[in-house]
């Protein structure tokens, strides 16, 4: 009796304990999503900072950004497949630790290289506030230019950032496929979409803090505390400014390390809800899930199996997964759409900087406070609408397609929100020129200037000059940002044939028309982001519901593998390469060679950036039409099969009843015969 009493109490407590552990897992997974999203968005917020710090073009920063996906590519298929059969929470915990280590490695180059030295033509005389003439009679000798390169390392420091991001990608691998499948396995059927929507919403809140952190660090000078800030001649709006990019990675690494702690204390599995017995299956699943009898036993996650047996089943399981036409078309559509999305998001802060003349700090701040919250609200609202409307698979697919199509048409208005090029003498004034010699003219012929320097000054006439020397300035006074150049022969006032005006440090303020257009750009960006993200959760549930439940982890993992291999890796690279073609003026490395771009052709940048984004989305919509046709055919075919199975089941049940009746009749007849024989035997006796 006592043993039975304890057993009954244990059975009563099990659902409560299971609910508490499930809630703990949900919170822990949400925090892990937040941490990885924060560090990922912070990486994108430092794109321009990394370009300037390491003097690399945009396509190389695209390689660095894509290295995260390379880390995923190395292990995600195996983690998704084998991880589903092992202790999923502990594997997620180990992944979070690896992410933290990788994030710390990204910040390592700051502590290995020397102080940041930006290119400048201002040379101060010793112990004097009066600067030497910006109009030299001769160029610096090659030996003096190369003297600062003696202590330079032959290894490019951006390699450390690349390797750290690869390790961060490896660590992030188990979080999504194992976390989502864990929720879908142990949540109630009707609540799974809502829980996944909540987790994804928290994941979108992470970039809010990531971009805000990027905005804060971009305001702080990279070598703060080690240099005299009064001697710095550049400001955060300058194309040579580098913020304290390394500081944010240290903060993100600590947060990621903390996210690993709860997963070490969670069990391998939880009690299955009462409404999700093994025999139960939703109508959506029954229309899609048809397990081959010979393979059905191999996919059970809870069934113990050896490593070799699991490895042998991997290829047949993958063939079964890719044999689903709906899953395959969904995969192709998301790959193309993510190419567009990743390329657009990666370089959007840079687009705001270059096209609308905003600083890196302000661009990141706007991304974090305006754009990302709209995406978070859209994803949460989409999951809520799917729960309230009880959308079927076809309904969810139509909803996701409709929201994406509306956002597509609204995005076309970005093409008309244009800005003029900043007025730079010899580059954009009098026509756009990509030639280095175009900056030389008769007014600066008396000065021996370098056409490769980028040390802009703003003349009194409102035109920016590449350097004080190319502006023809003879003298300079002041220190740091307060330096003023005088007797500038190229700074000509309107209506005058010759000039002798002054110039100040930095480029001239951007155009008035940009200040008027920029608020409309932000408003339209928020609206389109919200509408497109509405279909995020319904579209994700189409992926989950169109496959067998035993293949859930593998399907999610292979989906992530494919999208990151074919979208996450190449998109930032070729987007960056296309953007590089619009550069008008490249910077100069301290030890020679081409550095980061200083100024872009605004019109060409807009057409290339937006045109590539919209072109990819157009192709994805064409595939969506094919996907809807296949989905309808598949649904009809499976409904017929389900109907036949139901009729066959009824016939089988009738045959079973007949067999039972016949068996009972035979047993009764046998009993009667036995009784008759016994009676006859007794009579004879």
Tab-separated table of N, CA, C and O in Angstrom, residues 375-473:
chain	number	residue	atom	x	y	z
A	375	UNK	N	10.517	44.508	-36.714
A	375	UNK	CA	10.643	43.101	-37.088
A	375	UNK	C	10.176	42.198	-35.944
A	375	UNK	O	9.452	41.214	-36.157
A	376	UNK	N	10.565	42.524	-34.712
A	376	UNK	CA	10.159	41.727	-33.548
A	376	UNK	C	8.648	41.730	-33.391
A	376	UNK	O	8.028	40.685	-33.162
A	377	UNK	N	8.038	42.902	-33.525
A	377	UNK	CA	6.585	43.002	-33.414
A	377	UNK	C	5.897	42.223	-34.523
A	377	UNK	O	4.872	41.568	-34.293
A	378	UNK	N	6.460	42.259	-35.722
A	378	UNK	CA	5.872	41.528	-36.832
A	378	UNK	C	5.922	40.023	-36.633
A	378	UNK	O	4.941	39.319	-36.899
A	379	UNK	N	7.040	39.506	-36.158
A	379	UNK	CA	7.164	38.062	-35.927
A	379	UNK	C	6.209	37.603	-34.826
A	379	UNK	O	5.528	36.578	-34.951
A	380	UNK	N	6.140	38.386	-33.742
A	380	UNK	CA	5.243	38.021	-32.647
A	380	UNK	C	3.786	38.071	-33.110
A	380	UNK	O	2.994	37.156	-32.816
A	381	UNK	N	3.425	39.109	-33.836
A	381	UNK	CA	2.047	39.233	-34.328
A	381	UNK	C	1.709	38.104	-35.289
A	381	UNK	O	0.593	37.574	-35.269
A	382	UNK	N	2.665	37.712	-36.135
A	382	UNK	CA	2.424	36.603	-37.059
A	382	UNK	C	2.149	35.303	-36.333
A	382	UNK	O	1.241	34.554	-36.706
A	383	UNK	N	2.931	35.007	-35.283
A	383	UNK	CA	2.679	33.796	-34.499
A	383	UNK	C	1.350	33.841	-33.779
A	383	UNK	O	0.631	32.838	-33.692
A	384	UNK	N	0.974	35.026	-33.271
A	384	UNK	CA	-0.307	35.180	-32.585
A	384	UNK	C	-1.475	35.007	-33.542
A	384	UNK	O	-2.477	34.351	-33.225
A	385	UNK	N	-1.354	35.582	-34.744
A	385	UNK	CA	-2.417	35.442	-35.739
A	385	UNK	C	-2.581	33.992	-36.172
A	385	UNK	O	-3.701	33.517	-36.383
A	386	UNK	N	-1.476	33.276	-36.293
A	386	UNK	CA	-1.568	31.874	-36.688
A	386	UNK	C	-2.282	31.050	-35.619
A	386	UNK	O	-3.059	30.141	-35.934
A	387	UNK	N	-2.042	31.386	-34.352
A	387	UNK	CA	-2.710	30.671	-33.258
A	387	UNK	C	-4.196	31.015	-33.207
A	387	UNK	O	-5.042	30.139	-33.044
A	388	UNK	N	-4.507	32.305	-33.367
A	388	UNK	CA	-5.900	32.740	-33.285
A	388	UNK	C	-6.719	32.258	-34.484
A	388	UNK	O	-7.852	31.808	-34.337
A	389	UNK	N	-6.145	32.389	-35.680
A	389	UNK	CA	-6.863	32.011	-36.892
A	389	UNK	C	-6.826	30.513	-37.157
A	389	UNK	O	-7.543	30.033	-38.039
A	390	UNK	N	-5.966	29.787	-36.420
A	390	UNK	CA	-5.820	28.339	-36.582
A	390	UNK	C	-5.561	27.983	-38.050
A	390	UNK	O	-6.277	27.194	-38.665
A	391	UNK	N	-4.516	28.612	-38.607
A	391	UNK	CA	-4.215	28.443	-40.022
A	391	UNK	C	-3.728	27.030	-40.322
A	391	UNK	O	-2.945	26.459	-39.566
A	392	UNK	N	-4.198	26.480	-41.419
A	392	UNK	CA	-3.697	25.201	-41.902
A	392	UNK	C	-2.366	25.437	-42.605
A	392	UNK	O	-1.877	26.569	-42.692
A	393	UNK	N	-1.797	24.368	-43.142
A	393	UNK	CA	-0.527	24.520	-43.846
A	393	UNK	C	-0.696	25.422	-45.059
A	393	UNK	O	0.105	26.328	-45.299
A	394	UNK	N	-1.752	25.198	-45.833
A	394	UNK	CA	-1.990	26.029	-47.009
A	394	UNK	C	-2.276	27.470	-46.598
A	394	UNK	O	-1.804	28.419	-47.241
A	395	UNK	N	-3.025	27.661	-45.535
A	395	UNK	CA	-3.327	29.010	-45.063
A	395	UNK	C	-2.081	29.735	-44.604
A	395	UNK	O	-1.896	30.926	-44.885
A	396	UNK	N	-1.199	29.027	-43.898
A	396	UNK	CA	0.042	29.645	-43.446
A	396	UNK	C	0.938	30.015	-44.622
A	396	UNK	O	1.566	31.080	-44.639
A	397	UNK	N	0.990	29.147	-45.636
A	397	UNK	CA	1.807	29.437	-46.814
A	397	UNK	C	1.278	30.659	-47.562
A	397	UNK	O	2.047	31.524	-47.996
A	398	UNK	N	-0.040	30.750	-47.719
A	398	UNK	CA	-0.634	31.908	-48.405
A	398	UNK	C	-0.400	33.195	-47.609
A	398	UNK	O	-0.143	34.252	-48.181
A	399	UNK	N	-0.496	33.096	-46.297
A	399	UNK	CA	-0.290	34.268	-45.448
A	399	UNK	C	1.145	34.787	-45.588
A	399	UNK	O	1.379	35.995	-45.754
A	400	UNK	N	2.119	33.872	-45.526
A	400	UNK	CA	3.523	34.271	-45.646
A	400	UNK	C	3.813	34.861	-47.024
A	400	UNK	O	4.529	35.866	-47.149
A	401	UNK	N	3.243	34.258	-48.057
A	401	UNK	CA	3.459	34.766	-49.416
A	401	UNK	C	2.837	36.147	-49.597
A	401	UNK	O	3.441	37.046	-50.199
A	402	UNK	N	1.631	36.333	-49.073
A	402	UNK	CA	0.936	37.614	-49.222
A	402	UNK	C	1.666	38.759	-48.543
A	402	UNK	O	1.825	39.839	-49.118
A	403	UNK	N	2.144	38.536	-47.324
A	403	UNK	CA	2.857	39.603	-46.612
A	403	UNK	C	4.176	39.944	-47.304
A	403	UNK	O	4.561	41.111	-47.395
A	404	UNK	N	4.856	38.915	-47.807
A	404	UNK	CA	6.115	39.166	-48.506
A	404	UNK	C	5.880	39.944	-49.797
A	404	UNK	O	6.672	40.829	-50.147
A	405	UNK	N	4.785	39.650	-50.491
A	405	UNK	CA	4.484	40.340	-51.744
A	405	UNK	C	4.133	41.806	-51.502
A	405	UNK	O	4.563	42.693	-52.248
A	406	UNK	N	3.381	42.082	-50.449
A	406	UNK	CA	3.038	43.471	-50.119
A	406	UNK	C	4.304	44.261	-49.772
A	406	UNK	O	4.496	45.390	-50.223
A	407	UNK	N	5.163	43.651	-48.956
A	407	UNK	CA	6.423	44.304	-48.613
A	407	UNK	C	7.294	44.554	-49.832
A	407	UNK	O	8.006	45.567	-49.910
A	408	UNK	N	7.231	43.647	-50.809
A	408	UNK	CA	8.011	43.805	-52.040
A	408	UNK	C	7.581	45.055	-52.810
A	408	UNK	O	8.421	45.855	-53.243
A	409	UNK	N	6.280	45.231	-52.983
A	409	UNK	CA	5.793	46.390	-53.735
A	409	UNK	C	6.083	47.694	-52.997
A	409	UNK	O	6.400	48.711	-53.619
A	410	UNK	N	5.997	47.674	-51.666
A	410	UNK	CA	6.317	48.889	-50.915
A	410	UNK	C	7.803	49.235	-51.017
A	410	UNK	O	8.177	50.419	-51.041
A	411	UNK	N	8.655	48.206	-51.107
A	411	UNK	CA	10.100	48.441	-51.170
A	411	UNK	C	10.525	49.117	-52.469
A	411	UNK	O	11.619	49.695	-52.537
A	412	UNK	N	9.694	49.054	-53.493
A	412	UNK	CA	10.038	49.706	-54.757
A	412	UNK	C	10.158	51.215	-54.598
A	412	UNK	O	10.851	51.878	-55.382
A	413	UNK	N	9.494	51.782	-53.594
A	413	UNK	CA	9.554	53.231	-53.382
A	413	UNK	C	10.940	53.685	-52.899
A	413	UNK	O	11.242	54.874	-52.940
A	414	UNK	N	11.771	52.741	-52.422
A	414	UNK	CA	13.116	53.127	-51.983
A	414	UNK	C	13.942	53.688	-53.140
A	414	UNK	O	14.859	54.484	-52.924
A	415	UNK	N	13.631	53.244	-54.365
A	415	UNK	CA	14.407	53.702	-55.513
A	415	UNK	C	14.264	55.203	-55.748
A	415	UNK	O	15.174	55.828	-56.293
A	416	UNK	N	13.130	55.770	-55.371
A	416	UNK	CA	12.918	57.202	-55.636
A	416	UNK	C	13.394	58.072	-54.476
A	416	UNK	O	13.402	59.295	-54.593
A	417	UNK	N	13.779	57.463	-53.369
A	417	UNK	CA	14.270	58.237	-52.223
A	417	UNK	C	15.781	58.406	-52.347
A	417	UNK	O	16.571	57.807	-51.632
A	418	UNK	N	16.170	59.238	-53.284
A	418	UNK	CA	17.578	59.374	-53.641
A	418	UNK	C	18.188	60.641	-53.074
A	418	UNK	O	17.486	61.586	-52.706
A	419	UNK	N	19.508	60.636	-53.008
A	419	UNK	CA	20.287	61.799	-52.582
A	419	UNK	C	21.368	62.076	-53.617
A	419	UNK	O	21.849	61.159	-54.286
A	420	UNK	N	21.771	63.320	-53.693
A	420	UNK	CA	22.848	63.685	-54.594
A	420	UNK	C	24.193	63.298	-53.983
A	420	UNK	O	24.323	63.122	-52.777
A	421	UNK	N	25.185	63.191	-54.856
A	421	UNK	CA	26.540	62.949	-54.368
A	421	UNK	C	27.044	64.162	-53.607
A	421	UNK	O	26.689	65.306	-53.931
A	422	UNK	N	27.854	63.921	-52.584
A	422	UNK	CA	28.491	65.022	-51.888
A	422	UNK	C	29.449	65.724	-52.855
A	422	UNK	O	30.096	65.077	-53.692
A	423	UNK	N	29.530	67.031	-52.787
A	423	UNK	CA	30.349	67.809	-53.717
A	423	UNK	C	31.817	67.731	-53.302
A	423	UNK	O	32.233	68.337	-52.315
A	424	UNK	N	32.584	66.959	-54.063
A	424	UNK	CA	34.023	66.808	-53.827
A	424	UNK	C	34.747	67.247	-55.086
A	424	UNK	O	34.503	66.713	-56.174
A	425	UNK	N	35.646	68.212	-54.944
A	425	UNK	CA	36.368	68.757	-56.089
A	425	UNK	C	37.184	67.676	-56.787
A	425	UNK	O	37.948	66.950	-56.150
A	426	UNK	N	36.990	67.570	-58.105
A	426	UNK	CA	37.734	66.607	-58.901
A	426	UNK	C	37.151	65.216	-58.909
A	426	UNK	O	37.630	64.359	-59.662
A	427	UNK	N	36.122	64.950	-58.084
A	427	UNK	CA	35.526	63.605	-58.029
A	427	UNK	C	34.050	63.644	-58.434
A	427	UNK	O	33.619	62.889	-59.309
A	428	UNK	N	33.267	64.529	-57.806
A	428	UNK	CA	31.844	64.626	-58.149
A	428	UNK	C	31.466	65.994	-58.698
A	428	UNK	O	30.390	66.132	-59.277
A	429	UNK	N	32.295	66.994	-58.510
A	429	UNK	CA	32.012	68.321	-59.058
A	429	UNK	C	32.421	68.345	-60.522
A	429	UNK	O	33.551	67.996	-60.867
A	430	UNK	N	31.498	68.753	-61.400
A	430	UNK	CA	31.786	68.754	-62.836
A	430	UNK	C	31.701	67.378	-63.456
A	430	UNK	O	32.302	67.129	-64.506
A	431	UNK	N	30.965	66.475	-62.831
A	431	UNK	CA	30.828	65.115	-63.343
A	431	UNK	C	31.543	64.118	-62.458
A	431	UNK	O	32.579	64.418	-61.859
A	432	UNK	N	30.988	62.901	-62.376
A	432	UNK	CA	31.567	61.852	-61.535
A	432	UNK	C	32.803	61.284	-62.209
A	432	UNK	O	32.786	60.954	-63.401
A	433	UNK	N	33.896	61.175	-61.448
A	433	UNK	CA	35.148	60.656	-61.992
A	433	UNK	C	35.732	59.616	-61.052
A	433	UNK	O	35.770	59.808	-59.840
A	434	UNK	N	36.175	58.487	-61.637
A	434	UNK	CA	36.837	57.428	-60.878
A	434	UNK	C	38.358	57.505	-61.018
A	434	UNK	O	39.074	56.672	-60.467
A	435	UNK	N	38.871	58.479	-61.768
A	435	UNK	CA	40.302	58.598	-62.035
A	435	UNK	C	41.001	59.384	-60.926
A	435	UNK	O	40.505	60.410	-60.471
A	436	UNK	N	42.168	58.901	-60.523
A	436	UNK	CA	42.921	59.569	-59.464
A	436	UNK	C	43.443	60.927	-59.907
A	436	UNK	O	43.510	61.875	-59.122
A	437	UNK	N	43.798	61.060	-61.193
A	437	UNK	CA	44.381	62.304	-61.683
A	437	UNK	C	43.369	63.437	-61.748
A	437	UNK	O	43.749	64.593	-61.918
A	438	UNK	N	42.091	63.140	-61.619
A	438	UNK	CA	41.070	64.182	-61.762
A	438	UNK	C	41.103	65.196	-60.626
A	438	UNK	O	40.519	66.268	-60.735
A	439	UNK	N	41.762	64.872	-59.519
A	439	UNK	CA	41.795	65.793	-58.382
A	439	UNK	C	42.846	66.883	-58.569
A	439	UNK	O	42.887	67.841	-57.801
A	440	UNK	N	43.707	66.750	-59.575
A	440	UNK	CA	44.735	67.759	-59.829
A	440	UNK	C	44.205	68.798	-60.807
A	440	UNK	O	43.491	68.481	-61.761
A	441	UNK	N	44.573	70.045	-60.557
A	441	UNK	CA	44.167	71.139	-61.436
A	441	UNK	C	45.218	72.242	-61.375
A	441	UNK	O	46.205	72.143	-60.637
A	442	UNK	N	44.978	73.310	-62.124
A	442	UNK	CA	45.956	74.406	-62.184
A	442	UNK	C	46.100	75.112	-60.841
A	442	UNK	O	47.180	75.608	-60.503
A	443	UNK	N	45.023	75.144	-60.055
A	443	UNK	CA	45.070	75.889	-58.789
A	443	UNK	C	45.960	75.239	-57.746
A	443	UNK	O	46.398	75.893	-56.801
A	444	UNK	N	46.214	73.933	-57.864
A	444	UNK	CA	47.096	73.279	-56.889
A	444	UNK	C	48.378	72.774	-57.532
A	444	UNK	O	49.075	71.927	-56.964
A	445	UNK	N	48.694	73.303	-58.708
A	445	UNK	CA	49.885	72.841	-59.426
A	445	UNK	C	51.177	73.284	-58.749
A	445	UNK	O	52.234	72.674	-58.963
A	446	UNK	N	51.109	74.346	-57.949
A	446	UNK	CA	52.318	74.805	-57.251
A	446	UNK	C	52.678	73.909	-56.067
A	446	UNK	O	53.778	74.028	-55.513
A	447	UNK	N	51.735	73.070	-55.634
A	447	UNK	CA	51.975	72.157	-54.512
A	447	UNK	C	52.241	70.756	-55.049
A	447	UNK	O	51.598	70.307	-56.002
A	448	UNK	N	53.199	70.080	-54.447
A	448	UNK	CA	53.468	68.686	-54.820
A	448	UNK	C	52.614	67.798	-53.915
A	448	UNK	O	52.996	67.479	-52.792
A	449	UNK	N	51.416	67.446	-54.419
A	449	UNK	CA	50.423	66.723	-53.605
A	449	UNK	C	50.345	65.263	-54.016
A	449	UNK	O	50.676	64.893	-55.152
A	450	UNK	N	49.891	64.464	-53.109
A	450	UNK	CA	49.611	63.060	-53.389
A	450	UNK	C	48.126	62.906	-53.682
A	450	UNK	O	47.284	63.373	-52.916
A	451	UNK	N	47.819	62.261	-54.781
A	451	UNK	CA	46.414	62.038	-55.130
A	451	UNK	C	45.800	60.879	-54.383
A	451	UNK	O	44.603	60.622	-54.505
A	452	UNK	N	46.601	60.148	-53.588
A	452	UNK	CA	46.085	58.971	-52.884
A	452	UNK	C	45.627	59.274	-51.463
A	452	UNK	O	44.950	58.459	-50.853
A	453	UNK	N	46.018	60.421	-50.943
A	453	UNK	CA	45.629	60.764	-49.572
A	453	UNK	C	44.138	61.065	-49.491
A	453	UNK	O	43.517	61.504	-50.460
A	454	UNK	N	43.575	60.819	-48.334
A	454	UNK	CA	42.194	61.227	-48.055
A	454	UNK	C	42.195	61.936	-46.705
A	454	UNK	O	42.182	61.323	-45.649
A	455	UNK	N	42.248	63.263	-46.781
A	455	UNK	CA	42.250	64.098	-45.580
A	455	UNK	C	41.354	65.306	-45.870
A	455	UNK	O	41.826	66.425	-46.027
A	456	UNK	N	40.035	65.071	-45.981
A	456	UNK	CA	39.136	66.093	-46.550
A	456	UNK	C	39.052	67.368	-45.718
A	456	UNK	O	39.132	67.337	-44.490
A	457	UNK	N	38.900	68.466	-46.425
A	457	UNK	CA	38.658	69.767	-45.806
A	457	UNK	C	37.461	70.400	-46.503
A	457	UNK	O	37.211	70.153	-47.686
A	458	UNK	N	36.740	71.201	-45.750
A	458	UNK	CA	35.541	71.865	-46.277
A	458	UNK	C	35.859	73.332	-46.539
A	458	UNK	O	36.181	74.081	-45.605
A	459	UNK	N	35.777	73.730	-47.804
A	459	UNK	CA	36.043	75.111	-48.157
A	459	UNK	C	34.874	76.021	-47.821
A	459	UNK	O	33.737	75.566	-47.629
A	460	UNK	N	35.154	77.302	-47.756
A	460	UNK	CA	34.099	78.281	-47.478
A	460	UNK	C	33.030	78.298	-48.562
A	460	UNK	O	31.909	78.753	-48.332
A	461	UNK	N	33.358	77.801	-49.743
A	461	UNK	CA	32.395	77.772	-50.847
A	461	UNK	C	31.466	76.566	-50.795
A	461	UNK	O	30.667	76.346	-51.708
A	462	UNK	N	31.560	75.736	-49.742
A	462	UNK	CA	30.670	74.585	-49.588
A	462	UNK	C	31.105	73.353	-50.346
A	462	UNK	O	30.347	72.382	-50.442
A	463	UNK	N	32.303	73.344	-50.896
A	463	UNK	CA	32.825	72.198	-51.645
A	463	UNK	C	33.904	71.510	-50.817
A	463	UNK	O	34.747	72.166	-50.189
A	464	UNK	N	33.874	70.179	-50.817
A	464	UNK	CA	34.876	69.389	-50.098
A	464	UNK	C	36.081	69.135	-51.003
A	464	UNK	O	35.921	68.825	-52.193
A	465	UNK	N	37.277	69.226	-50.433
A	465	UNK	CA	38.510	68.944	-51.159
A	465	UNK	C	39.178	67.737	-50.516
A	465	UNK	O	39.115	67.537	-49.298
A	466	UNK	N	39.814	66.922	-51.339
A	466	UNK	CA	40.372	65.650	-50.886
A	466	UNK	C	41.405	65.847	-49.788
A	466	UNK	O	41.506	65.046	-48.861
A	467	UNK	N	42.185	66.911	-49.868
A	467	UNK	CA	43.192	67.207	-48.850
A	467	UNK	C	43.471	68.699	-48.847
A	467	UNK	O	43.164	69.397	-49.828
A	468	UNK	N	44.065	69.243	-47.779
A	468	UNK	CA	44.431	70.668	-47.777
A	468	UNK	C	45.402	71.013	-48.897
A	468	UNK	O	45.351	72.118	-49.449
A	469	UNK	N	46.267	70.061	-49.232
A	469	UNK	CA	47.230	70.306	-50.297
A	469	UNK	C	46.517	70.476	-51.629
A	469	UNK	O	46.814	71.393	-52.397
A	470	UNK	N	45.554	69.594	-51.927
A	470	UNK	CA	44.818	69.685	-53.186
A	470	UNK	C	43.864	70.869	-53.203
A	470	UNK	O	43.374	71.249	-54.273
A	471	UNK	N	43.595	71.447	-52.037
A	471	UNK	CA	42.812	72.681	-51.986
A	471	UNK	C	43.698	73.900	-52.212
A	471	UNK	O	43.190	75.023	-52.303
A	472	UNK	N	45.001	73.682	-52.294
A	472	UNK	CA	45.943	74.771	-52.531
A	472	UNK	C	46.193	75.636	-51.320
A	472	UNK	O	46.619	76.793	-51.454
A	473	UNK	N	45.961	75.105	-50.124
A	473	UNK	CA	46.130	75.892	-48.898
A	473	UNK	C	47.617	76.057	-48.578
A	473	UNK	O	48.403	75.098	-48.671
